[in-house]
Amino acid sequence: MALLSALLAAISQIYFVSRPLAGLLITVGVLWAAPFMGLAMLVGAFTGVLIAQALKFNPTLQAEGCYGFNGALIGLALALFAPIGPWVLIASCILGGFSCLIYALWNKYIKIPCYTLPFNLLILPWLYWNGQRLADEVPNNYEFSLSAIGQVIFLPDTVPAALVCAALLLAGIGMLGWAFVGA
């Protein structure tokens, strides 16, 4: 049960929320709009969470989902920017594990938050090498702030965005308010 809780907390950490129910809402939203992206997100996050548990990293950070959220982002990005296939899931697993290790080492030796640095270190070079640009691939025709909130997980669709808003509301009305201000 702790593993599932950490997995869902990792997914909710994409939005700086550490609540398993929020992670479940976000997961349902991603699976609703893009099932393969949802699967890749789960694979990347699960690998990070599993490695953190196996190597007995900081239990508080494990429970908060800190070791898996970069893996979740990696899975989302790979599923969006690469052709659908089994190699995306394999890469999500491998890079999700590396992102956990980078996060753990950074947290141990640097002592300042690294947030999405592992995601950026592992995905941006690959995007550059493949000639991908975020602005070329992420849809830009959303019409209101709700869709902009979903863009964080590369999904401007209404259903995932509404579920993300519900997840943010679990952290408080202020968190949801700041999301709308940012959007």
Short mmCIF file of N, CA and C in Angstrom, two decimals:
data_model
loop_
_atom_site.label_atom_id
_atom_site.label_comp_id
_atom_site.label_asym_id
_atom_site.label_seq_id
_atom_site.Cartn_x
_atom_site.Cartn_y
_atom_site.Cartn_z
N MET A 1 0.81 -1.20 0.00
CA MET A 1 0.00 0.00 0.00
C MET A 1 0.86 1.27 0.00
N ALA A 2 1.99 1.21 0.70
CA ALA A 2 2.89 2.37 0.75
C ALA A 2 3.46 2.66 -0.64
N LEU A 3 3.70 1.61 -1.42
CA LEU A 3 4.23 1.77 -2.77
C LEU A 3 3.21 2.48 -3.67
N LEU A 4 1.96 2.06 -3.60
CA LEU A 4 0.90 2.71 -4.38
C LEU A 4 0.71 4.15 -3.95
N SER A 5 0.74 4.39 -2.65
CA SER A 5 0.60 5.75 -2.14
C SER A 5 1.75 6.64 -2.64
N ALA A 6 2.98 6.12 -2.60
CA ALA A 6 4.13 6.89 -3.08
C ALA A 6 4.04 7.13 -4.59
N LEU A 7 3.54 6.15 -5.33
CA LEU A 7 3.37 6.30 -6.79
C LEU A 7 2.39 7.42 -7.09
N LEU A 8 1.25 7.40 -6.44
CA LEU A 8 0.25 8.44 -6.68
C LEU A 8 0.71 9.81 -6.18
N ALA A 9 1.44 9.83 -5.07
CA ALA A 9 2.00 11.09 -4.57
C ALA A 9 3.02 11.64 -5.57
N ALA A 10 3.80 10.75 -6.20
CA ALA A 10 4.78 11.17 -7.20
C ALA A 10 4.09 11.86 -8.37
N ILE A 11 2.99 11.30 -8.80
CA ILE A 11 2.27 11.91 -9.92
C ILE A 11 1.68 13.25 -9.50
N SER A 12 1.20 13.34 -8.27
CA SER A 12 0.66 14.63 -7.83
C SER A 12 1.76 15.67 -7.65
N GLN A 13 3.01 15.22 -7.41
CA GLN A 13 4.14 16.15 -7.25
C GLN A 13 4.43 16.93 -8.54
N ILE A 14 3.94 16.46 -9.66
CA ILE A 14 4.09 17.22 -10.91
C ILE A 14 3.56 18.64 -10.71
N TYR A 15 2.53 18.75 -9.90
CA TYR A 15 1.92 20.05 -9.60
C TYR A 15 2.25 20.53 -8.19
N PHE A 16 3.32 19.99 -7.60
CA PHE A 16 3.78 20.38 -6.26
C PHE A 16 2.73 20.09 -5.19
N VAL A 17 1.97 19.03 -5.39
CA VAL A 17 1.00 18.57 -4.42
C VAL A 17 1.46 17.17 -4.01
N SER A 18 1.37 16.85 -2.76
CA SER A 18 1.80 15.53 -2.30
C SER A 18 0.63 14.78 -1.67
N ARG A 19 -0.32 14.44 -2.51
CA ARG A 19 -1.52 13.75 -2.04
C ARG A 19 -1.86 12.62 -3.01
N PRO A 20 -1.94 11.41 -2.51
CA PRO A 20 -2.27 10.28 -3.39
C PRO A 20 -3.59 10.45 -4.15
N LEU A 21 -4.62 11.00 -3.50
CA LEU A 21 -5.89 11.20 -4.19
C LEU A 21 -5.72 12.17 -5.36
N ALA A 22 -4.91 13.19 -5.17
CA ALA A 22 -4.63 14.13 -6.27
C ALA A 22 -3.92 13.39 -7.40
N GLY A 23 -2.97 12.52 -7.06
CA GLY A 23 -2.28 11.73 -8.07
C GLY A 23 -3.23 10.82 -8.82
N LEU A 24 -4.20 10.26 -8.12
CA LEU A 24 -5.19 9.40 -8.78
C LEU A 24 -6.03 10.21 -9.77
N LEU A 25 -6.45 11.40 -9.37
CA LEU A 25 -7.23 12.25 -10.28
C LEU A 25 -6.43 12.62 -11.52
N ILE A 26 -5.17 12.98 -11.33
CA ILE A 26 -4.31 13.33 -12.47
C ILE A 26 -4.12 12.12 -13.37
N THR A 27 -3.88 10.95 -12.78
CA THR A 27 -3.69 9.73 -13.55
C THR A 27 -4.94 9.41 -14.38
N VAL A 28 -6.10 9.52 -13.78
CA VAL A 28 -7.35 9.26 -14.51
C VAL A 28 -7.48 10.24 -15.67
N GLY A 29 -7.15 11.50 -15.42
CA GLY A 29 -7.21 12.50 -16.49
C GLY A 29 -6.29 12.18 -17.65
N VAL A 30 -5.06 11.78 -17.35
CA VAL A 30 -4.11 11.46 -18.42
C VAL A 30 -4.57 10.21 -19.16
N LEU A 31 -4.98 9.19 -18.42
CA LEU A 31 -5.45 7.96 -19.07
C LEU A 31 -6.68 8.20 -19.93
N TRP A 32 -7.53 9.11 -19.50
CA TRP A 32 -8.74 9.45 -20.25
C TRP A 32 -8.37 10.04 -21.62
N ALA A 33 -7.45 10.98 -21.62
CA ALA A 33 -7.12 11.71 -22.84
C ALA A 33 -6.09 10.98 -23.70
N ALA A 34 -5.14 10.30 -23.08
CA ALA A 34 -4.04 9.69 -23.84
C ALA A 34 -3.55 8.45 -23.07
N PRO A 35 -4.21 7.31 -23.30
CA PRO A 35 -3.87 6.10 -22.53
C PRO A 35 -2.40 5.70 -22.59
N PHE A 36 -1.76 5.82 -23.75
CA PHE A 36 -0.35 5.43 -23.84
C PHE A 36 0.52 6.39 -23.03
N MET A 37 0.20 7.67 -23.06
CA MET A 37 0.94 8.63 -22.24
C MET A 37 0.77 8.30 -20.76
N GLY A 38 -0.44 7.93 -20.37
CA GLY A 38 -0.69 7.55 -18.99
C GLY A 38 0.12 6.34 -18.58
N LEU A 39 0.20 5.36 -19.46
CA LEU A 39 0.99 4.16 -19.17
C LEU A 39 2.46 4.51 -19.03
N ALA A 40 2.99 5.31 -19.95
CA ALA A 40 4.40 5.70 -19.88
C ALA A 40 4.67 6.52 -18.63
N MET A 41 3.74 7.38 -18.24
CA MET A 41 3.88 8.17 -17.02
C MET A 41 3.95 7.24 -15.80
N LEU A 42 3.07 6.26 -15.76
CA LEU A 42 3.05 5.32 -14.64
C LEU A 42 4.32 4.48 -14.58
N VAL A 43 4.81 4.05 -15.73
CA VAL A 43 6.04 3.25 -15.78
C VAL A 43 7.23 4.06 -15.26
N GLY A 44 7.38 5.31 -15.74
CA GLY A 44 8.49 6.15 -15.31
C GLY A 44 8.43 6.46 -13.82
N ALA A 45 7.24 6.79 -13.33
CA ALA A 45 7.09 7.11 -11.90
C ALA A 45 7.30 5.87 -11.04
N PHE A 46 6.73 4.75 -11.46
CA PHE A 46 6.84 3.52 -10.67
C PHE A 46 8.29 3.07 -10.54
N THR A 47 9.06 3.21 -11.61
CA THR A 47 10.47 2.82 -11.55
C THR A 47 11.21 3.65 -10.51
N GLY A 48 11.00 4.97 -10.53
CA GLY A 48 11.65 5.84 -9.54
C GLY A 48 11.24 5.49 -8.12
N VAL A 49 9.95 5.26 -7.91
CA VAL A 49 9.45 4.92 -6.58
C VAL A 49 10.02 3.58 -6.11
N LEU A 50 10.05 2.62 -7.02
CA LEU A 50 10.55 1.29 -6.68
C LEU A 50 12.05 1.31 -6.33
N ILE A 51 12.83 2.06 -7.09
CA ILE A 51 14.26 2.17 -6.81
C ILE A 51 14.48 2.87 -5.47
N ALA A 52 13.73 3.92 -5.21
CA ALA A 52 13.87 4.63 -3.92
C ALA A 52 13.57 3.70 -2.75
N GLN A 53 12.56 2.87 -2.92
CA GLN A 53 12.22 1.93 -1.85
C GLN A 53 13.29 0.86 -1.71
N ALA A 54 13.75 0.31 -2.83
CA ALA A 54 14.76 -0.76 -2.79
C ALA A 54 16.08 -0.28 -2.18
N LEU A 55 16.46 0.97 -2.49
CA LEU A 55 17.72 1.51 -1.99
C LEU A 55 17.56 2.24 -0.65
N LYS A 56 16.35 2.20 -0.12
CA LYS A 56 16.06 2.77 1.20
C LYS A 56 16.43 4.26 1.29
N PHE A 57 16.03 5.01 0.26
CA PHE A 57 16.23 6.45 0.30
C PHE A 57 15.32 7.05 1.37
N ASN A 58 15.48 8.32 1.62
CA ASN A 58 14.74 9.05 2.65
C ASN A 58 13.24 8.69 2.62
N PRO A 59 12.74 8.06 3.70
CA PRO A 59 11.35 7.61 3.70
C PRO A 59 10.32 8.76 3.61
N THR A 60 10.66 9.90 4.17
CA THR A 60 9.74 11.04 4.08
C THR A 60 9.61 11.50 2.63
N LEU A 61 10.74 11.61 1.94
CA LEU A 61 10.70 12.01 0.53
C LEU A 61 10.04 10.94 -0.32
N GLN A 62 10.20 9.68 0.05
CA GLN A 62 9.49 8.61 -0.67
C GLN A 62 7.98 8.79 -0.55
N ALA A 63 7.51 8.99 0.68
CA ALA A 63 6.08 9.14 0.92
C ALA A 63 5.51 10.37 0.21
N GLU A 64 6.33 11.40 0.07
CA GLU A 64 5.89 12.62 -0.61
C GLU A 64 5.93 12.49 -2.13
N GLY A 65 6.50 11.40 -2.64
CA GLY A 65 6.55 11.18 -4.08
C GLY A 65 7.70 11.85 -4.79
N CYS A 66 8.68 12.33 -4.05
CA CYS A 66 9.77 13.10 -4.64
C CYS A 66 10.67 12.29 -5.57
N TYR A 67 10.76 11.01 -5.37
CA TYR A 67 11.67 10.20 -6.19
C TYR A 67 11.04 9.72 -7.49
N GLY A 68 9.75 9.92 -7.66
CA GLY A 68 9.09 9.40 -8.85
C GLY A 68 8.53 10.44 -9.80
N PHE A 69 8.42 11.70 -9.36
CA PHE A 69 7.72 12.65 -10.22
C PHE A 69 8.51 13.02 -11.48
N ASN A 70 9.83 13.03 -11.41
CA ASN A 70 10.61 13.28 -12.62
C ASN A 70 10.43 12.14 -13.61
N GLY A 71 10.36 10.91 -13.11
CA GLY A 71 10.09 9.76 -13.97
C GLY A 71 8.73 9.86 -14.64
N ALA A 72 7.74 10.37 -13.91
CA ALA A 72 6.41 10.58 -14.49
C ALA A 72 6.48 11.58 -15.64
N LEU A 73 7.19 12.69 -15.43
CA LEU A 73 7.35 13.69 -16.49
C LEU A 73 8.11 13.11 -17.68
N ILE A 74 9.10 12.30 -17.42
CA ILE A 74 9.87 11.67 -18.49
C ILE A 74 8.96 10.78 -19.33
N GLY A 75 8.14 9.96 -18.66
CA GLY A 75 7.22 9.10 -19.40
C GLY A 75 6.25 9.91 -20.25
N LEU A 76 5.73 11.00 -19.70
CA LEU A 76 4.81 11.86 -20.47
C LEU A 76 5.50 12.44 -21.70
N ALA A 77 6.70 12.96 -21.52
CA ALA A 77 7.42 13.59 -22.63
C ALA A 77 7.79 12.57 -23.71
N LEU A 78 8.29 11.41 -23.29
CA LEU A 78 8.65 10.39 -24.27
C LEU A 78 7.44 9.93 -25.07
N ALA A 79 6.31 9.75 -24.39
CA ALA A 79 5.10 9.31 -25.08
C ALA A 79 4.57 10.38 -26.03
N LEU A 80 4.82 11.64 -25.74
CA LEU A 80 4.36 12.71 -26.61
C LEU A 80 5.28 12.89 -27.82
N PHE A 81 6.59 12.88 -27.58
CA PHE A 81 7.53 13.26 -28.62
C PHE A 81 8.12 12.10 -29.41
N ALA A 82 7.93 10.87 -28.97
CA ALA A 82 8.50 9.72 -29.68
C ALA A 82 7.37 8.90 -30.29
N PRO A 83 7.68 8.16 -31.35
CA PRO A 83 6.67 7.28 -31.92
C PRO A 83 6.23 6.23 -30.89
N ILE A 84 4.94 5.96 -30.85
CA ILE A 84 4.41 4.98 -29.91
C ILE A 84 5.00 3.61 -30.20
N GLY A 85 5.49 2.98 -29.16
CA GLY A 85 6.06 1.64 -29.29
C GLY A 85 6.62 1.18 -27.97
N PRO A 86 7.00 -0.08 -27.91
CA PRO A 86 7.49 -0.63 -26.65
C PRO A 86 8.76 0.06 -26.15
N TRP A 87 9.57 0.60 -27.05
CA TRP A 87 10.82 1.23 -26.62
C TRP A 87 10.54 2.46 -25.75
N VAL A 88 9.39 3.12 -25.95
CA VAL A 88 9.04 4.28 -25.12
C VAL A 88 8.86 3.83 -23.68
N LEU A 89 8.21 2.69 -23.48
CA LEU A 89 8.01 2.19 -22.12
C LEU A 89 9.33 1.75 -21.50
N ILE A 90 10.19 1.14 -22.31
CA ILE A 90 11.51 0.72 -21.81
C ILE A 90 12.34 1.95 -21.44
N ALA A 91 12.32 2.96 -22.31
CA ALA A 91 13.07 4.20 -22.03
C ALA A 91 12.49 4.91 -20.82
N SER A 92 11.17 4.90 -20.66
CA SER A 92 10.54 5.51 -19.49
C SER A 92 11.01 4.83 -18.21
N CYS A 93 11.13 3.52 -18.28
CA CYS A 93 11.59 2.74 -17.12
C CYS A 93 13.04 3.09 -16.79
N ILE A 94 13.89 3.04 -17.77
CA ILE A 94 15.33 3.29 -17.56
C ILE A 94 15.58 4.74 -17.11
N LEU A 95 15.01 5.68 -17.84
CA LEU A 95 15.25 7.08 -17.50
C LEU A 95 14.52 7.48 -16.22
N GLY A 96 13.39 6.87 -15.94
CA GLY A 96 12.72 7.10 -14.67
C GLY A 96 13.59 6.67 -13.50
N GLY A 97 14.30 5.55 -13.67
CA GLY A 97 15.23 5.09 -12.65
C GLY A 97 16.41 6.03 -12.49
N PHE A 98 16.97 6.47 -13.62
CA PHE A 98 18.09 7.42 -13.55
C PHE A 98 17.66 8.73 -12.90
N SER A 99 16.44 9.19 -13.20
CA SER A 99 15.97 10.44 -12.60
C SER A 99 15.87 10.32 -11.09
N CYS A 100 15.47 9.16 -10.60
CA CYS A 100 15.42 8.92 -9.16
C CYS A 100 16.81 9.00 -8.55
N LEU A 101 17.77 8.39 -9.22
CA LEU A 101 19.15 8.41 -8.70
C LEU A 101 19.73 9.81 -8.71
N ILE A 102 19.48 10.56 -9.77
CA ILE A 102 19.95 11.95 -9.84
C ILE A 102 19.33 12.76 -8.71
N TYR A 103 18.03 12.60 -8.51
CA TYR A 103 17.34 13.33 -7.45
C TYR A 103 17.95 12.99 -6.09
N ALA A 104 18.16 11.71 -5.85
CA ALA A 104 18.70 11.26 -4.55
C ALA A 104 20.11 11.79 -4.32
N LEU A 105 20.96 11.72 -5.34
CA LEU A 105 22.33 12.22 -5.19
C LEU A 105 22.35 13.72 -5.00
N TRP A 106 21.55 14.43 -5.78
CA TRP A 106 21.47 15.88 -5.64
C TRP A 106 21.01 16.24 -4.23
N ASN A 107 19.97 15.58 -3.78
CA ASN A 107 19.42 15.86 -2.45
C ASN A 107 20.44 15.57 -1.34
N LYS A 108 21.25 14.56 -1.54
CA LYS A 108 22.23 14.18 -0.52
C LYS A 108 23.43 15.13 -0.48
N TYR A 109 23.92 15.57 -1.64
CA TYR A 109 25.17 16.33 -1.68
C TYR A 109 25.02 17.84 -1.92
N ILE A 110 24.01 18.26 -2.61
CA ILE A 110 23.91 19.68 -2.97
C ILE A 110 23.10 20.48 -1.96
N LYS A 111 22.09 19.89 -1.39
CA LYS A 111 21.30 20.50 -0.31
C LYS A 111 20.43 21.68 -0.73
N ILE A 112 20.19 21.85 -2.01
CA ILE A 112 19.17 22.81 -2.47
C ILE A 112 18.23 22.03 -3.38
N PRO A 113 16.97 22.44 -3.44
CA PRO A 113 16.00 21.69 -4.24
C PRO A 113 16.38 21.65 -5.72
N CYS A 114 16.17 20.48 -6.32
CA CYS A 114 16.48 20.37 -7.75
C CYS A 114 15.21 20.28 -8.60
N TYR A 115 14.06 20.11 -7.99
CA TYR A 115 12.76 20.07 -8.66
C TYR A 115 12.81 19.20 -9.92
N THR A 116 12.71 19.81 -11.11
CA THR A 116 12.66 19.02 -12.35
C THR A 116 14.02 18.92 -13.05
N LEU A 117 15.09 19.22 -12.35
CA LEU A 117 16.42 19.12 -12.97
C LEU A 117 16.68 17.73 -13.56
N PRO A 118 16.37 16.63 -12.86
CA PRO A 118 16.62 15.32 -13.47
C PRO A 118 15.86 15.13 -14.78
N PHE A 119 14.61 15.57 -14.83
CA PHE A 119 13.82 15.51 -16.07
C PHE A 119 14.52 16.29 -17.17
N ASN A 120 14.93 17.51 -16.86
CA ASN A 120 15.57 18.35 -17.87
C ASN A 120 16.90 17.77 -18.33
N LEU A 121 17.69 17.25 -17.41
CA LEU A 121 18.98 16.66 -17.79
C LEU A 121 18.82 15.44 -18.69
N LEU A 122 17.76 14.69 -18.50
CA LEU A 122 17.58 13.46 -19.25
C LEU A 122 16.76 13.63 -20.53
N ILE A 123 15.84 14.56 -20.58
CA ILE A 123 14.95 14.70 -21.73
C ILE A 123 15.40 15.79 -22.70
N LEU A 124 15.82 16.94 -22.20
CA LEU A 124 16.16 18.04 -23.12
C LEU A 124 17.28 17.69 -24.10
N PRO A 125 18.35 17.02 -23.68
CA PRO A 125 19.36 16.62 -24.68
C PRO A 125 18.79 15.69 -25.76
N TRP A 126 17.92 14.79 -25.35
CA TRP A 126 17.31 13.87 -26.32
C TRP A 126 16.44 14.65 -27.31
N LEU A 127 15.65 15.61 -26.80
CA LEU A 127 14.82 16.43 -27.69
C LEU A 127 15.70 17.23 -28.65
N TYR A 128 16.76 17.81 -28.14
CA TYR A 128 17.68 18.58 -28.99
C TYR A 128 18.31 17.69 -30.05
N TRP A 129 18.77 16.52 -29.64
CA TRP A 129 19.44 15.59 -30.55
C TRP A 129 18.49 15.15 -31.66
N ASN A 130 17.21 15.02 -31.33
CA ASN A 130 16.21 14.60 -32.32
C ASN A 130 15.59 15.78 -33.06
N GLY A 131 16.02 16.97 -32.75
CA GLY A 131 15.51 18.15 -33.46
C GLY A 131 14.11 18.55 -33.06
N GLN A 132 13.69 18.13 -31.88
CA GLN A 132 12.35 18.48 -31.40
C GLN A 132 12.40 19.80 -30.64
N ARG A 133 11.32 20.55 -30.79
CA ARG A 133 11.13 21.76 -30.00
C ARG A 133 9.76 21.70 -29.37
N LEU A 134 9.68 22.05 -28.11
CA LEU A 134 8.39 21.99 -27.42
C LEU A 134 7.33 22.81 -28.14
N ALA A 135 7.69 23.98 -28.62
CA ALA A 135 6.71 24.85 -29.26
C ALA A 135 6.16 24.23 -30.54
N ASP A 136 6.91 23.35 -31.19
CA ASP A 136 6.44 22.71 -32.40
C ASP A 136 5.46 21.59 -32.13
N GLU A 137 5.51 20.99 -30.97
CA GLU A 137 4.73 19.79 -30.71
C GLU A 137 3.55 19.99 -29.77
N VAL A 138 3.67 20.82 -28.77
CA VAL A 138 2.60 20.99 -27.81
C VAL A 138 1.51 21.84 -28.44
N PRO A 139 0.26 21.36 -28.44
CA PRO A 139 -0.82 22.13 -29.05
C PRO A 139 -0.92 23.52 -28.44
N ASN A 140 -1.17 24.51 -29.27
CA ASN A 140 -1.23 25.87 -28.76
C ASN A 140 -2.58 26.53 -29.04
N ASN A 141 -3.60 25.73 -29.31
CA ASN A 141 -4.88 26.32 -29.66
C ASN A 141 -5.90 26.26 -28.53
N TYR A 142 -5.43 26.17 -27.28
CA TYR A 142 -6.37 26.16 -26.17
C TYR A 142 -6.99 27.55 -26.04
N GLU A 143 -8.21 27.57 -25.53
CA GLU A 143 -8.96 28.81 -25.55
C GLU A 143 -9.19 29.45 -24.19
N PHE A 144 -8.83 28.77 -23.09
CA PHE A 144 -9.03 29.38 -21.78
C PHE A 144 -8.06 28.77 -20.78
N SER A 145 -8.00 29.37 -19.61
CA SER A 145 -7.00 29.02 -18.61
C SER A 145 -7.05 27.56 -18.18
N LEU A 146 -8.23 26.96 -18.17
CA LEU A 146 -8.34 25.56 -17.77
C LEU A 146 -7.43 24.67 -18.60
N SER A 147 -7.41 24.88 -19.89
CA SER A 147 -6.55 24.08 -20.76
C SER A 147 -5.07 24.35 -20.51
N ALA A 148 -4.74 25.58 -20.16
CA ALA A 148 -3.33 25.90 -19.88
C ALA A 148 -2.83 25.13 -18.68
N ILE A 149 -3.68 24.88 -17.70
CA ILE A 149 -3.29 24.09 -16.53
C ILE A 149 -2.95 22.67 -16.95
N GLY A 150 -3.69 22.11 -17.90
CA GLY A 150 -3.41 20.77 -18.41
C GLY A 150 -2.14 20.70 -19.24
N GLN A 151 -1.68 21.83 -19.76
CA GLN A 151 -0.47 21.84 -20.57
C GLN A 151 0.76 21.39 -19.78
N VAL A 152 0.74 21.51 -18.47
CA VAL A 152 1.87 21.08 -17.66
C VAL A 152 2.16 19.60 -17.89
N ILE A 153 1.11 18.82 -18.14
CA ILE A 153 1.27 17.40 -18.44
C ILE A 153 1.06 17.15 -19.93
N PHE A 154 1.24 18.19 -20.74
CA PHE A 154 1.17 18.13 -22.20
C PHE A 154 -0.22 17.77 -22.71
N LEU A 155 -1.28 18.01 -21.93
CA LEU A 155 -2.64 17.68 -22.33
C LEU A 155 -3.57 18.87 -22.09
N PRO A 156 -3.89 19.64 -23.13
CA PRO A 156 -4.77 20.79 -22.94
C PRO A 156 -6.25 20.42 -22.95
N ASP A 157 -6.60 19.15 -23.05
CA ASP A 157 -7.99 18.72 -23.10
C ASP A 157 -8.74 19.10 -21.82
N THR A 158 -10.03 19.28 -21.93
CA THR A 158 -10.84 19.73 -20.81
C THR A 158 -10.92 18.72 -19.67
N VAL A 159 -11.13 17.44 -19.97
CA VAL A 159 -11.29 16.45 -18.91
C VAL A 159 -10.04 16.33 -18.05
N PRO A 160 -8.83 16.12 -18.64
CA PRO A 160 -7.66 16.08 -17.76
C PRO A 160 -7.44 17.38 -17.00
N ALA A 161 -7.70 18.51 -17.65
CA ALA A 161 -7.50 19.80 -16.98
C ALA A 161 -8.46 19.95 -15.80
N ALA A 162 -9.71 19.53 -15.97
CA ALA A 162 -10.68 19.61 -14.87
C ALA A 162 -10.27 18.69 -13.72
N LEU A 163 -9.77 17.51 -14.03
CA LEU A 163 -9.32 16.59 -12.98
C LEU A 163 -8.08 17.13 -12.27
N VAL A 164 -7.20 17.78 -13.01
CA VAL A 164 -6.03 18.41 -12.39
C VAL A 164 -6.50 19.53 -11.45
N CYS A 165 -7.47 20.30 -11.88
CA CYS A 165 -8.00 21.37 -11.00
C CYS A 165 -8.59 20.78 -9.73
N ALA A 166 -9.30 19.66 -9.85
CA ALA A 166 -9.83 18.99 -8.66
C ALA A 166 -8.69 18.53 -7.76
N ALA A 167 -7.62 18.02 -8.36
CA ALA A 167 -6.45 17.57 -7.60
C ALA A 167 -5.80 18.75 -6.88
N LEU A 168 -5.69 19.87 -7.55
CA LEU A 168 -5.11 21.06 -6.93
C LEU A 168 -5.99 21.59 -5.80
N LEU A 169 -7.28 21.46 -5.97
CA LEU A 169 -8.19 21.90 -4.93
C LEU A 169 -8.02 21.10 -3.64
N LEU A 170 -7.59 19.85 -3.77
CA LEU A 170 -7.30 19.04 -2.58
C LEU A 170 -6.19 19.67 -1.73
N ALA A 171 -5.29 20.40 -2.38
CA ALA A 171 -4.20 21.07 -1.67
C ALA A 171 -4.63 22.43 -1.15
N GLY A 172 -5.81 22.86 -1.53
CA GLY A 172 -6.33 24.14 -1.04
C GLY A 172 -6.71 25.06 -2.18
N ILE A 173 -7.64 25.92 -1.90
CA ILE A 173 -8.12 26.87 -2.91
C ILE A 173 -7.00 27.78 -3.39
N GLY A 174 -6.04 28.07 -2.51
CA GLY A 174 -4.91 28.92 -2.91
C GLY A 174 -4.08 28.28 -4.00
N MET A 175 -3.85 26.97 -3.91
CA MET A 175 -3.06 26.28 -4.93
C MET A 175 -3.78 26.34 -6.28
N LEU A 176 -5.08 26.12 -6.27
CA LEU A 176 -5.86 26.21 -7.50
C LEU A 176 -5.84 27.64 -8.04
N GLY A 177 -5.96 28.59 -7.14
CA GLY A 177 -5.93 30.00 -7.56
C GLY A 177 -4.63 30.37 -8.23
N TRP A 178 -3.50 29.94 -7.65
CA TRP A 178 -2.21 30.24 -8.25
C TRP A 178 -2.06 29.55 -9.61
N ALA A 179 -2.63 28.38 -9.77
CA ALA A 179 -2.58 27.71 -11.07
C ALA A 179 -3.31 28.54 -12.12
N PHE A 180 -4.46 29.08 -11.75
CA PHE A 180 -5.20 29.91 -12.71
C PHE A 180 -4.46 31.22 -13.00
N VAL A 181 -3.84 31.79 -11.98
CA VAL A 181 -3.05 33.01 -12.21
C VAL A 181 -1.91 32.71 -13.17
N GLY A 182 -1.23 31.60 -12.96
CA GLY A 182 -0.12 31.22 -13.84
C GLY A 182 -0.58 30.91 -15.25
N ALA A 183 -1.78 30.36 -15.37
CA ALA A 183 -2.30 30.00 -16.70
C ALA A 183 -2.71 31.24 -17.45
#
